[in-house]
């Protein structure tokens, strides 16, 4: 299947949806692709249910409804795996393959959680914080289960509140950042009324959830699956019984696709100008790929990208001020949730670092670079191609990740060339 | 690790430039003979062509000289197996050379005769036996030659392993680029000068930048690796037409070449291209490779592909490597130009280089690989 | 009222809410999605298609990312 669009949007989270809606409202032919079967991205994903906590649903509903009213073509459950030529992407859905041609491309592939290795983190029922939330949204029954939410970042509170609303018993909420950092964060929010309101609302909703700051898991314990979580709570060792450990250390951007199409990165983020234009002509990026700044940043960046891609640069310009405010929030987040260097000592020498290939800390340690570690130990060579262990090693060893290679998600060999397996 | 001594005092008997499999093997052999060896590598160990190659250890008979070199190499590999760490992923897979028709079966029989006469264990399989040996192959096929002693390794780990003793008894310097070699003096990128007894130029495709007087071209290759499918494939399987592909001197070519990794992964080869010196994956080549692979083994199309990468083979005009003194500078020995066989032939290369430096004779004739032949070729081209 | 469907996990019927992903069915069945390279049990981690820990055989396709696939009635899921 080959299809052509004026504007192709990859990622159906807030940034992608806003981009698609704005470009469509300008009369462009638009398609939006997301590998998840449900739209909404990490925060708005609806799946089987439509109403969730407070204001987020407000925004979500507004934008989802706007999306429904446009003529945007949705490719849900399709993942982009290759950019075989300029202005063409290849997408797969099971054994099906589509070639999507575009005049402009907007990459809004968001972020994933940073997961850090510690003894026992590979036990079943130890998940990412957003990971457990996503699975509950996808139908996992959580009522009555004891959950420890841990790691760092504003996501933790949102996850804890959500899980409790779903009937989970959140037995601890462990934030590695210190109380003083969190207080500074609160003060920083004073200049950001909507964020402050969010914080107050979450503060209210999270009352009763036992929050521990300067606290992180040191081990997940259990035989065949998680039974207990060992914590370092302000230097004290504590153990808590739990059915699930939901542990994520803030977010890292998903820059595989921007890299694949040749966009220049600054550190781990893609470089964009004020109109969200990357260094590659007609390729834009919006949302967490440009900086982890939350849903407001994503929405405004998405709108700017969508309008600019559709040729409505004037309209886009009117949003620039709003975007600059969200930039300040991004920097505030980075400062507040900076990882405590002590977390580098979490993995023991036999702790698995690369989950795909079962490569231990001791095999990875002692190499001089990510590439050397990869070649000598197979770290990052498995199915996730370093998405999990690469981001961990970035923190543990300060290694930069390398450029990507197609396919950016595994696909059947036949799909590499756009042919279904049974046609050989 | 030792330290570089600059100026007059030459601490090392031999300095090897390049820590690919060829440089590593040379350094290893020389160290075992008691020489003090330093290795200079501009990047990391085994990070060049050695990180990109399939690691098929294979007897090849494009020419008598090639067969002699690969055969000696396989013997030397066998001597090393005991010591190799498990992460070197050695497996004696054997090779199946697949014949699609009677004409190719005639070639199978010719090859059988030749290999047997050389003492290489092999057998002829008819179509039925072939289908039993590899059940995923398309049917019917005419048959195959099964070469039993061929195997598979993971080359970057082998290179690292070979350099262990070298680093202990001599020195290994990574992240140090050589910018020129004059006489027996090496100048590094940062201006450091080192004098030594002899230099082995094992800089792979870059060897031509350091030693003049010969030509080599880069021959690009693509490979595709899949997720793990233990039991899907047992042998390295290669179409007989591979010979035509490997040996065509001009056009881009693609041949069916499939390898079972120790991990259960399948490595899909292989392509050959001149004139493309960029590392980017070429969609057109991938298409041809996949079509070719699926023409022989349709089930490959269903396997989950994880990554495609490219690498460069250092190709000489006569398809034989350059092993021996550089015609312009007798203090420099070349060890490069192995094209698509450098993993295999690193061993015999190291043996010949060591014999030359120690003034010994070698188990095979060295003349076919001497760099001096290139000038001869150039004059007669 | 939520509607439920049945899928087969290692031949055992498992009841999940319609719209649930296959990864959810694995949790409900109480089986690990896969055995790692060294044979240790693993269950889904990221829930968003990047960690690959949820890979299982779905309707005959090995290494399927179960967190990205919605359950269909009588789907055949086999852990790897
Ligand atoms: C036998 C064998 C088995 C292997 N098995 C696996 C496996 O199971 N999984 C796996 O992931 N890999 C596997 N590899 C591949 C290996 O990790 C590297 O991918 C391989 O070394 C080639 O890498 P690369 O070209 O992608 O470059 P990398 O190793 O990724 O990096 C090489 C250098 O080239 C640069 N580079 C990379 N891409 C480009 C580009 N498009 N354009 C310009 N420069 C670029 C990089 O910046 C880097 O500096 C295997 C290799 C071998 C030899
Ligand atoms: C796709 C593909 C498949 C292949 N399959 C096989 C196979 O199945 N079997 C087989 O036997 N062979 C195979 N080969 C061939 C094999 O990979 C090469 O012949 C072999 O790796 C060459 O090793 P080398 O040490 O000469 O080169 P390299 O591995 O390239 O090493 C050269 C080293 O020199 C260093 N260097 C370069 N310049 C300098 C400098 N100025 N100063 C310091 N250091 C320098 C480089 O950084 C590099 O590390 C394949 C090759 C490709 C591309």
PDB file of N, CA, C and O in Angstrom, chain A residues 140-179:
ATOM      1  N   UNK A 140      -5.246  -3.996  32.795  1.00  0.00           N
ATOM      2  CA  UNK A 140      -4.732  -4.794  33.914  1.00  0.00           C
ATOM      3  C   UNK A 140      -5.508  -4.492  35.198  1.00  0.00           C
ATOM      4  O   UNK A 140      -5.556  -3.353  35.644  1.00  0.00           O
ATOM      5  N   UNK A 141      -6.114  -5.513  35.801  1.00  0.00           N
ATOM      6  CA  UNK A 141      -6.846  -5.280  37.049  1.00  0.00           C
ATOM      7  C   UNK A 141      -5.853  -4.983  38.178  1.00  0.00           C
ATOM      8  O   UNK A 141      -4.910  -5.730  38.379  1.00  0.00           O
ATOM      9  N   UNK A 142      -6.072  -3.897  38.914  1.00  0.00           N
ATOM     10  CA  UNK A 142      -5.113  -3.472  39.927  1.00  0.00           C
ATOM     11  C   UNK A 142      -5.771  -3.326  41.302  1.00  0.00           C
ATOM     12  O   UNK A 142      -5.098  -3.121  42.303  1.00  0.00           O
ATOM     13  N   UNK A 143      -7.102  -3.477  41.320  1.00  0.00           N
ATOM     14  CA  UNK A 143      -7.829  -3.268  42.580  1.00  0.00           C
ATOM     15  C   UNK A 143      -7.287  -4.158  43.688  1.00  0.00           C
ATOM     16  O   UNK A 143      -7.076  -5.352  43.482  1.00  0.00           O
ATOM     17  N   UNK A 144      -7.005  -3.557  44.833  1.00  0.00           N
ATOM     18  CA  UNK A 144      -6.567  -4.320  45.993  1.00  0.00           C
ATOM     19  C   UNK A 144      -5.094  -4.710  45.977  1.00  0.00           C
ATOM     20  O   UNK A 144      -4.603  -5.305  46.932  1.00  0.00           O
ATOM     21  N   UNK A 145      -4.393  -4.397  44.904  1.00  0.00           N
ATOM     22  CA  UNK A 145      -2.972  -4.776  44.838  1.00  0.00           C
ATOM     23  C   UNK A 145      -2.115  -3.742  45.551  1.00  0.00           C
ATOM     24  O   UNK A 145      -2.378  -2.539  45.464  1.00  0.00           O
ATOM     25  N   UNK A 146      -1.063  -4.229  46.219  1.00  0.00           N
ATOM     26  CA  UNK A 146      -0.138  -3.312  46.904  1.00  0.00           C
ATOM     27  C   UNK A 146       0.943  -2.877  45.920  1.00  0.00           C
ATOM     28  O   UNK A 146       1.631  -3.714  45.330  1.00  0.00           O
ATOM     29  N   UNK A 147       1.059  -1.578  45.748  1.00  0.00           N
ATOM     30  CA  UNK A 147       1.991  -1.053  44.745  1.00  0.00           C
ATOM     31  C   UNK A 147       2.966  -0.080  45.403  1.00  0.00           C
ATOM     32  O   UNK A 147       2.553   0.805  46.158  1.00  0.00           O
ATOM     33  N   UNK A 148       4.251  -0.239  45.111  1.00  0.00           N
ATOM     34  CA  UNK A 148       5.242   0.777  45.451  1.00  0.00           C
ATOM     35  C   UNK A 148       5.529   1.552  44.164  1.00  0.00           C
ATOM     36  O   UNK A 148       5.871   0.948  43.144  1.00  0.00           O
ATOM     37  N   UNK A 149       5.332   2.859  44.221  1.00  0.00           N
ATOM     38  CA  UNK A 149       5.664   3.708  43.082  1.00  0.00           C
ATOM     39  C   UNK A 149       6.990   4.387  43.425  1.00  0.00           C
ATOM     40  O   UNK A 149       7.131   4.931  44.533  1.00  0.00           O
ATOM     41  N   UNK A 150       7.957   4.336  42.513  1.00  0.00           N
ATOM     42  CA  UNK A 150       9.292   4.834  42.867  1.00  0.00           C
ATOM     43  C   UNK A 150      10.001   5.399  41.656  1.00  0.00           C
ATOM     44  O   UNK A 150       9.569   5.215  40.518  1.00  0.00           O
ATOM     45  N   UNK A 151      11.104   6.098  41.948  1.00  0.00           N
ATOM     46  CA  UNK A 151      11.910   6.678  40.886  1.00  0.00           C
ATOM     47  C   UNK A 151      12.007   8.170  41.053  1.00  0.00           C
ATOM     48  O   UNK A 151      12.255   8.668  42.156  1.00  0.00           O
ATOM     49  N   UNK A 152      11.725   8.883  39.961  1.00  0.00           N
ATOM     50  CA  UNK A 152      11.740  10.332  40.066  1.00  0.00           C
ATOM     51  C   UNK A 152      10.876  10.965  38.982  1.00  0.00           C
ATOM     52  O   UNK A 152      10.614  10.342  37.954  1.00  0.00           O
ATOM     53  N   UNK A 153      10.464  12.187  39.236  1.00  0.00           N
ATOM     54  CA  UNK A 153       9.743  12.948  38.215  1.00  0.00           C
ATOM     55  C   UNK A 153       8.298  13.188  38.582  1.00  0.00           C
ATOM     56  O   UNK A 153       7.736  12.484  39.422  1.00  0.00           O
ATOM     57  N   UNK A 154       7.697  14.177  37.921  1.00  0.00           N
ATOM     58  CA  UNK A 154       6.302  14.517  38.224  1.00  0.00           C
ATOM     59  C   UNK A 154       5.343  13.384  37.862  1.00  0.00           C
ATOM     60  O   UNK A 154       4.243  13.304  38.399  1.00  0.00           O
ATOM     61  N   UNK A 155       5.790  12.496  36.995  1.00  0.00           N
ATOM     62  CA  UNK A 155       4.956  11.367  36.602  1.00  0.00           C
ATOM     63  C   UNK A 155       4.573  10.488  37.793  1.00  0.00           C
ATOM     64  O   UNK A 155       3.486   9.904  37.833  1.00  0.00           O
ATOM     65  N   UNK A 156       5.469  10.393  38.775  1.00  0.00           N
ATOM     66  CA  UNK A 156       5.229   9.454  39.879  1.00  0.00           C
ATOM     67  C   UNK A 156       3.931   9.769  40.610  1.00  0.00           C
ATOM     68  O   UNK A 156       3.152   8.870  40.930  1.00  0.00           O
ATOM     69  N   UNK A 157       3.721  11.058  40.901  1.00  0.00           N
ATOM     70  CA  UNK A 157       2.508  11.424  41.639  1.00  0.00           C
ATOM     71  C   UNK A 157       1.285  11.119  40.791  1.00  0.00           C
ATOM     72  O   UNK A 157       0.296  10.542  41.263  1.00  0.00           O
ATOM     73  N   UNK A 158       1.360  11.471  39.532  1.00  0.00           N
ATOM     74  CA  UNK A 158       0.223  11.215  38.638  1.00  0.00           C
ATOM     75  C   UNK A 158      -0.099   9.727  38.609  1.00  0.00           C
ATOM     76  O   UNK A 158      -1.261   9.318  38.659  1.00  0.00           O
ATOM     77  N   UNK A 159       0.950   8.905  38.548  1.00  0.00           N
ATOM     78  CA  UNK A 159       0.744   7.453  38.505  1.00  0.00           C
ATOM     79  C   UNK A 159       0.131   6.966  39.816  1.00  0.00           C
ATOM     80  O   UNK A 159      -0.824   6.184  39.825  1.00  0.00           O
ATOM     81  N   UNK A 160       0.680   7.451  40.921  1.00  0.00           N
ATOM     82  CA  UNK A 160       0.178   7.003  42.224  1.00  0.00           C
ATOM     83  C   UNK A 160      -1.298   7.366  42.373  1.00  0.00           C
ATOM     84  O   UNK A 160      -2.114   6.548  42.812  1.00  0.00           O
ATOM     85  N   UNK A 161      -1.639   8.601  41.987  1.00  0.00           N
ATOM     86  CA  UNK A 161      -3.031   9.049  42.097  1.00  0.00           C
ATOM     87  C   UNK A 161      -3.924   8.191  41.211  1.00  0.00           C
ATOM     88  O   UNK A 161      -4.989   7.713  41.618  1.00  0.00           O
ATOM     89  N   UNK A 162      -3.465   7.960  40.008  1.00  0.00           N
ATOM     90  CA  UNK A 162      -4.252   7.167  39.064  1.00  0.00           C
ATOM     91  C   UNK A 162      -4.491   5.756  39.598  1.00  0.00           C
ATOM     92  O   UNK A 162      -5.603   5.243  39.604  1.00  0.00           O
ATOM     93  N   UNK A 163      -3.400   5.129  40.070  1.00  0.00           N
ATOM     94  CA  UNK A 163      -3.523   3.745  40.538  1.00  0.00           C
ATOM     95  C   UNK A 163      -4.464   3.670  41.730  1.00  0.00           C
ATOM     96  O   UNK A 163      -5.247   2.732  41.859  1.00  0.00           O
ATOM     97  N   UNK A 164      -4.388   4.674  42.594  1.00  0.00           N
ATOM     98  CA  UNK A 164      -5.277   4.648  43.746  1.00  0.00           C
ATOM     99  C   UNK A 164      -6.735   4.797  43.315  1.00  0.00           C
ATOM    100  O   UNK A 164      -7.626   4.126  43.830  1.00  0.00           O
ATOM    101  N   UNK A 165      -6.927   5.680  42.323  1.00  0.00           N
ATOM    102  CA  UNK A 165      -8.307   5.818  41.815  1.00  0.00           C
ATOM    103  C   UNK A 165      -8.822   4.498  41.262  1.00  0.00           C
ATOM    104  O   UNK A 165     -10.013   4.214  41.282  1.00  0.00           O
ATOM    105  N   UNK A 166      -7.905   3.692  40.752  1.00  0.00           N
ATOM    106  CA  UNK A 166      -8.303   2.398  40.181  1.00  0.00           C
ATOM    107  C   UNK A 166      -8.396   1.314  41.252  1.00  0.00           C
ATOM    108  O   UNK A 166      -8.514   0.132  40.939  1.00  0.00           O
ATOM    109  N   UNK A 167      -8.209   1.706  42.497  1.00  0.00           N
ATOM    110  CA  UNK A 167      -8.401   0.751  43.580  1.00  0.00           C
ATOM    111  C   UNK A 167      -7.130   0.125  44.121  1.00  0.00           C
ATOM    112  O   UNK A 167      -7.191  -0.762  44.979  1.00  0.00           O
ATOM    113  N   UNK A 168      -5.967   0.560  43.626  1.00  0.00           N
ATOM    114  CA  UNK A 168      -4.722  -0.014  44.135  1.00  0.00           C
ATOM    115  C   UNK A 168      -4.426   0.544  45.522  1.00  0.00           C
ATOM    116  O   UNK A 168      -4.862   1.636  45.869  1.00  0.00           O
ATOM    117  N   UNK A 169      -3.654  -0.225  46.279  1.00  0.00           N
ATOM    118  CA  UNK A 169      -3.191   0.232  47.579  1.00  0.00           C
ATOM    119  C   UNK A 169      -1.745   0.710  47.385  1.00  0.00           C
ATOM    120  O   UNK A 169      -0.830  -0.114  47.298  1.00  0.00           O
ATOM    121  N   UNK A 170      -1.580   2.022  47.232  1.00  0.00           N
ATOM    122  CA  UNK A 170      -0.228   2.541  47.003  1.00  0.00           C
ATOM    123  C   UNK A 170       0.476   2.631  48.354  1.00  0.00           C
ATOM    124  O   UNK A 170       0.215   3.536  49.141  1.00  0.00           O
ATOM    125  N   UNK A 171       1.338   1.657  48.614  1.00  0.00           N
ATOM    126  CA  UNK A 171       1.915   1.548  49.954  1.00  0.00           C
ATOM    127  C   UNK A 171       3.094   2.491  50.160  1.00  0.00           C
ATOM    128  O   UNK A 171       3.456   2.773  51.299  1.00  0.00           O
ATOM    129  N   UNK A 172       3.693   2.958  49.078  1.00  0.00           N
ATOM    130  CA  UNK A 172       4.755   3.958  49.221  1.00  0.00           C
ATOM    131  C   UNK A 172       4.947   4.668  47.897  1.00  0.00           C
ATOM    132  O   UNK A 172       4.809   4.070  46.830  1.00  0.00           O
ATOM    133  N   UNK A 173       5.235   5.951  48.004  1.00  0.00           N
ATOM    134  CA  UNK A 173       5.598   6.744  46.831  1.00  0.00           C
ATOM    135  C   UNK A 173       6.992   7.282  47.122  1.00  0.00           C
ATOM    136  O   UNK A 173       7.165   8.138  47.994  1.00  0.00           O
ATOM    137  N   UNK A 174       8.002   6.710  46.438  1.00  0.00           N
ATOM    138  CA  UNK A 174       9.391   7.024  46.760  1.00  0.00           C
ATOM    139  C   UNK A 174       9.982   7.913  45.676  1.00  0.00           C
ATOM    140  O   UNK A 174      10.110   7.490  44.527  1.00  0.00           O
ATOM    141  N   UNK A 175      10.344   9.122  46.058  1.00  0.00           N
ATOM    142  CA  UNK A 175      10.917  10.083  45.108  1.00  0.00           C
ATOM    143  C   UNK A 175      12.385  10.261  45.489  1.00  0.00           C
ATOM    144  O   UNK A 175      12.687  10.612  46.639  1.00  0.00           O
ATOM    145  N   UNK A 176      13.283  10.031  44.513  1.00  0.00           N
ATOM    146  CA  UNK A 176      14.704  10.137  44.861  1.00  0.00           C
ATOM    147  C   UNK A 176      15.135  11.576  45.105  1.00  0.00           C
ATOM    148  O   UNK A 176      16.117  11.822  45.813  1.00  0.00           O
ATOM    149  N   UNK A 177      14.392  12.543  44.546  1.00  0.00           N
ATOM    150  CA  UNK A 177      14.755  13.947  44.767  1.00  0.00           C
ATOM    151  C   UNK A 177      14.520  14.309  46.225  1.00  0.00           C
ATOM    152  O   UNK A 177      13.718  13.681  46.918  1.00  0.00           O
ATOM    153  N   UNK A 178      15.237  15.331  46.672  1.00  0.00           N
ATOM    154  CA  UNK A 178      15.120  15.714  48.071  1.00  0.00           C
ATOM    155  C   UNK A 178      13.926  16.638  48.264  1.00  0.00           C
ATOM    156  O   UNK A 178      13.432  17.253  47.322  1.00  0.00           O
ATOM    157  N   UNK A 179      13.480  16.744  49.520  1.00  0.00           N
ATOM    158  CA  UNK A 179      12.371  17.637  49.829  1.00  0.00           C
ATOM    159  C   UNK A 179      12.731  19.071  49.451  1.00  0.00           C
ATOM    160  O   UNK A 179      11.895  19.801  48.904  1.00  0.00           O
TER     161      UNK A 179
END
